[in-house]
PDB file of C-alpha atoms in Angstrom:
ATOM      1  CA  GLN K   5       0.000   0.000   0.000  1.00  0.00           C
ATOM      2  CA  VAL K   6       0.918   3.650  -0.437  1.00  0.00           C
ATOM      3  CA  GLN K   7      -0.222   6.585   1.663  1.00  0.00           C
ATOM      4  CA  LEU K   8      -0.289   9.890  -0.181  1.00  0.00           C
ATOM      5  CA  VAL K   9      -0.456  13.353   1.347  1.00  0.00           C
ATOM      6  CA  GLU K  10      -1.058  16.392  -0.839  1.00  0.00           C
ATOM      7  CA  SER K  11      -0.197  19.966   0.052  1.00  0.00           C
ATOM      8  CA  GLY K  12       0.155  23.334  -1.597  1.00  0.00           C
ATOM      9  CA  GLY K  13      -3.420  24.182  -2.439  1.00  0.00           C
ATOM     10  CA  GLY K  14      -5.009  27.500  -1.669  1.00  0.00           C
ATOM     11  CA  LEU K  15      -6.580  30.651  -3.034  1.00  0.00           C
ATOM     12  CA  VAL K  16      -4.869  32.354  -5.946  1.00  0.00           C
ATOM     13  CA  GLN K  17      -5.825  35.112  -8.353  1.00  0.00           C
ATOM     14  CA  PRO K  18      -6.329  34.426 -12.039  1.00  0.00           C
ATOM     15  CA  GLY K  19      -2.980  34.346 -13.796  1.00  0.00           C
ATOM     16  CA  GLY K  20      -1.201  33.236 -10.655  1.00  0.00           C
ATOM     17  CA  SER K  21       0.758  30.087  -9.885  1.00  0.00           C
ATOM     18  CA  LEU K  22       0.718  27.282  -7.361  1.00  0.00           C
ATOM     19  CA  ARG K  23       2.813  24.190  -6.850  1.00  0.00           C
ATOM     20  CA  LEU K  24       1.138  21.131  -5.435  1.00  0.00           C
ATOM     21  CA  SER K  25       3.155  18.447  -3.695  1.00  0.00           C
ATOM     22  CA  CYS K  26       2.284  14.838  -2.996  1.00  0.00           C
ATOM     23  CA  ALA K  27       4.436  12.941  -0.550  1.00  0.00           C
ATOM     24  CA  ALA K  28       4.295   9.149  -0.653  1.00  0.00           C
ATOM     25  CA  SER K  29       4.892   6.808   2.260  1.00  0.00           C
ATOM     26  CA  ARG K  30       7.329   4.701   0.257  1.00  0.00           C
ATOM     27  CA  SER K  31       9.430   4.821  -2.855  1.00  0.00           C
ATOM     28  CA  PHE K  32       8.075   4.938  -6.363  1.00  0.00           C
ATOM     29  CA  PHE K  33      10.092   1.849  -7.303  1.00  0.00           C
ATOM     30  CA  SER K  34       7.105  -0.330  -8.199  1.00  0.00           C
ATOM     31  CA  ILE K  35       4.792   2.520  -9.240  1.00  0.00           C
ATOM     32  CA  ASN K  36       3.928   2.467 -12.933  1.00  0.00           C
ATOM     33  CA  VAL K  37       2.068   5.769 -13.179  1.00  0.00           C
ATOM     34  CA  LEU K  38       1.988   8.933 -11.069  1.00  0.00           C
ATOM     35  CA  GLY K  39      -0.919  11.244 -11.677  1.00  0.00           C
ATOM     36  CA  TRP K  40      -2.846  14.297 -10.651  1.00  0.00           C
ATOM     37  CA  TYR K  41      -6.612  14.429 -10.983  1.00  0.00           C
ATOM     38  CA  ARG K  42      -9.139  17.098 -10.128  1.00  0.00           C
ATOM     39  CA  GLN K  43     -12.808  17.267  -9.340  1.00  0.00           C
ATOM     40  CA  ALA K  44     -14.868  20.425  -9.522  1.00  0.00           C
ATOM     41  CA  PRO K  45     -18.293  20.720  -7.838  1.00  0.00           C
ATOM     42  CA  GLY K  46     -20.914  18.840  -9.807  1.00  0.00           C
ATOM     43  CA  LYS K  47     -18.374  17.355 -12.193  1.00  0.00           C
ATOM     44  CA  GLU K  48     -16.640  14.029 -12.542  1.00  0.00           C
ATOM     45  CA  ARG K  49     -13.041  13.528 -11.497  1.00  0.00           C
ATOM     46  CA  GLU K  50     -10.732  14.080 -14.458  1.00  0.00           C
ATOM     47  CA  LEU K  51      -7.105  13.393 -15.227  1.00  0.00           C
ATOM     48  CA  VAL K  52      -4.959  16.531 -15.221  1.00  0.00           C
ATOM     49  CA  ALA K  53      -1.458  15.152 -15.678  1.00  0.00           C
ATOM     50  CA  ALA K  54       0.319  11.830 -15.515  1.00  0.00           C
ATOM     51  CA  MET K  55       3.864  10.545 -15.657  1.00  0.00           C
ATOM     52  CA  SER K  56       4.915   6.986 -16.413  1.00  0.00           C
ATOM     53  CA  SER K  57       7.778   5.210 -14.698  1.00  0.00           C
ATOM     54  CA  GLY K  58       9.814   5.926 -17.822  1.00  0.00           C
ATOM     55  CA  GLY K  59       9.204   9.648 -17.519  1.00  0.00           C
ATOM     56  CA  ARG K  60       6.664  10.046 -20.301  1.00  0.00           C
ATOM     57  CA  THR K  61       4.062  12.692 -19.493  1.00  0.00           C
ATOM     58  CA  ASN K  62       0.458  13.197 -20.509  1.00  0.00           C
ATOM     59  CA  TYR K  63      -1.704  16.275 -19.939  1.00  0.00           C
ATOM     60  CA  ALA K  64      -5.343  17.198 -20.284  1.00  0.00           C
ATOM     61  CA  ASP K  65      -5.823  19.526 -23.235  1.00  0.00           C
ATOM     62  CA  SER K  66      -7.147  22.216 -20.916  1.00  0.00           C
ATOM     63  CA  VAL K  67      -3.846  22.475 -19.010  1.00  0.00           C
ATOM     64  CA  LYS K  68      -1.252  21.849 -21.715  1.00  0.00           C
ATOM     65  CA  GLY K  69       1.414  24.526 -21.704  1.00  0.00           C
ATOM     66  CA  ARG K  70       0.358  25.752 -18.251  1.00  0.00           C
ATOM     67  CA  PHE K  71       0.839  22.777 -15.907  1.00  0.00           C
ATOM     68  CA  ALA K  72       3.849  20.520 -15.438  1.00  0.00           C
ATOM     69  CA  ILE K  73       4.169  17.275 -13.510  1.00  0.00           C
ATOM     70  CA  SER K  74       7.505  16.275 -12.041  1.00  0.00           C
ATOM     71  CA  ARG K  75       8.919  13.890  -9.486  1.00  0.00           C
ATOM     72  CA  ASP K  76      11.711  13.704  -6.935  1.00  0.00           C
ATOM     73  CA  ASP K  77      12.449  10.055  -6.256  1.00  0.00           C
ATOM     74  CA  ALA K  78      14.828  10.897  -3.421  1.00  0.00           C
ATOM     75  CA  LYS K  79      11.931  12.535  -1.592  1.00  0.00           C
ATOM     76  CA  ASN K  80       9.205  10.145  -2.772  1.00  0.00           C
ATOM     77  CA  THR K  81       7.322  13.218  -3.928  1.00  0.00           C
ATOM     78  CA  VAL K  82       5.458  14.170  -7.074  1.00  0.00           C
ATOM     79  CA  TYR K  83       4.700  17.788  -7.952  1.00  0.00           C
ATOM     80  CA  LEU K  84       2.252  19.693 -10.081  1.00  0.00           C
ATOM     81  CA  GLN K  85       3.401  23.149 -11.103  1.00  0.00           C
ATOM     82  CA  MET K  86       0.396  25.205 -12.156  1.00  0.00           C
ATOM     83  CA  ASN K  87       0.909  28.489 -13.982  1.00  0.00           C
ATOM     84  CA  SER K  88      -1.448  30.971 -15.618  1.00  0.00           C
ATOM     85  CA  LEU K  89      -4.275  29.686 -13.477  1.00  0.00           C
ATOM     86  CA  LYS K  90      -7.847  30.277 -14.557  1.00  0.00           C
ATOM     87  CA  PRO K  91     -11.110  30.260 -12.579  1.00  0.00           C
ATOM     88  CA  GLU K  92     -12.041  27.015 -14.340  1.00  0.00           C
ATOM     89  CA  ASP K  93      -9.038  25.352 -12.697  1.00  0.00           C
ATOM     90  CA  THR K  94     -10.856  25.616  -9.377  1.00  0.00           C
ATOM     91  CA  ALA K  95     -11.266  22.103  -7.988  1.00  0.00           C
ATOM     92  CA  VAL K  96     -10.062  19.620  -5.428  1.00  0.00           C
ATOM     93  CA  TYR K  97      -6.827  18.135  -6.724  1.00  0.00           C
ATOM     94  CA  TYR K  98      -5.948  14.536  -5.955  1.00  0.00           C
ATOM     95  CA  CYS K  99      -2.674  12.688  -6.229  1.00  0.00           C
ATOM     96  CA  ASN K 100      -2.772   9.149  -7.588  1.00  0.00           C
ATOM     97  CA  THR K 101      -0.364   6.280  -7.928  1.00  0.00           C
ATOM     98  CA  ARG K 102      -1.001   3.154  -9.953  1.00  0.00           C
ATOM     99  CA  GLU K 103       0.768  -0.166  -9.722  1.00  0.00           C
ATOM    100  CA  ILE K 104       0.215  -2.703 -12.468  1.00  0.00           C
ATOM    101  CA  LYS K 105       0.857  -6.305 -11.501  1.00  0.00           C
ATOM    102  CA  GLY K 106      -0.050  -8.676 -14.259  1.00  0.00           C
ATOM    103  CA  SER K 107      -3.722  -8.129 -15.021  1.00  0.00           C
ATOM    104  CA  TYR K 108      -4.357  -6.182 -11.834  1.00  0.00           C
ATOM    105  CA  GLU K 109      -4.164  -2.442 -11.281  1.00  0.00           C
ATOM    106  CA  TYR K 110      -3.826  -0.962  -7.804  1.00  0.00           C
ATOM    107  CA  ASP K 111      -4.802   2.676  -7.402  1.00  0.00           C
ATOM    108  CA  TYR K 112      -3.986   4.769  -4.354  1.00  0.00           C
ATOM    109  CA  TRP K 113      -5.327   8.257  -3.671  1.00  0.00           C
ATOM    110  CA  GLY K 114      -4.500  11.162  -1.462  1.00  0.00           C
ATOM    111  CA  GLN K 115      -7.101  13.075   0.507  1.00  0.00           C
ATOM    112  CA  GLY K 116      -7.137  15.993  -1.920  1.00  0.00           C
ATOM    113  CA  THR K 117      -6.183  19.641  -1.703  1.00  0.00           C
ATOM    114  CA  GLN K 118      -8.445  22.542  -2.632  1.00  0.00           C
ATOM    115  CA  VAL K 119      -7.365  24.975  -5.324  1.00  0.00           C
ATOM    116  CA  THR K 120      -9.483  28.082  -5.763  1.00  0.00           C
ATOM    117  CA  VAL K 121      -8.767  30.578  -8.525  1.00  0.00           C
ATOM    118  CA  SER K 122     -10.657  33.796  -7.942  1.00  0.00           C
ATOM    119  CA  SER K 123     -10.170  37.530  -7.834  1.00  0.00           C
TER     120      SER K 123
END
């Protein structure tokens, strides 16, 4: 199992920046995918950014060019740098790790951190 703790959320004005952090309880050695998701009120949870164990990244179209996912294996931490924030980025952001063992996938989630973009 993996325990995940997010931090870094808050209130920011449109055009501002935030960096979210997600600290894991163990190394990413067996983790196949690290990801950030978000869920706005009344909407389904959606993928924001993901990084494979090989370092390949994938972003939602709505955040391409503005958000960047990164990792620090020495700290067992994954980050989401968010720039040029818009009101529509307001949501609870969740960290996710996925382990793939044969035909099974194991997903672990953090508790979420609120990001509010408003003037």
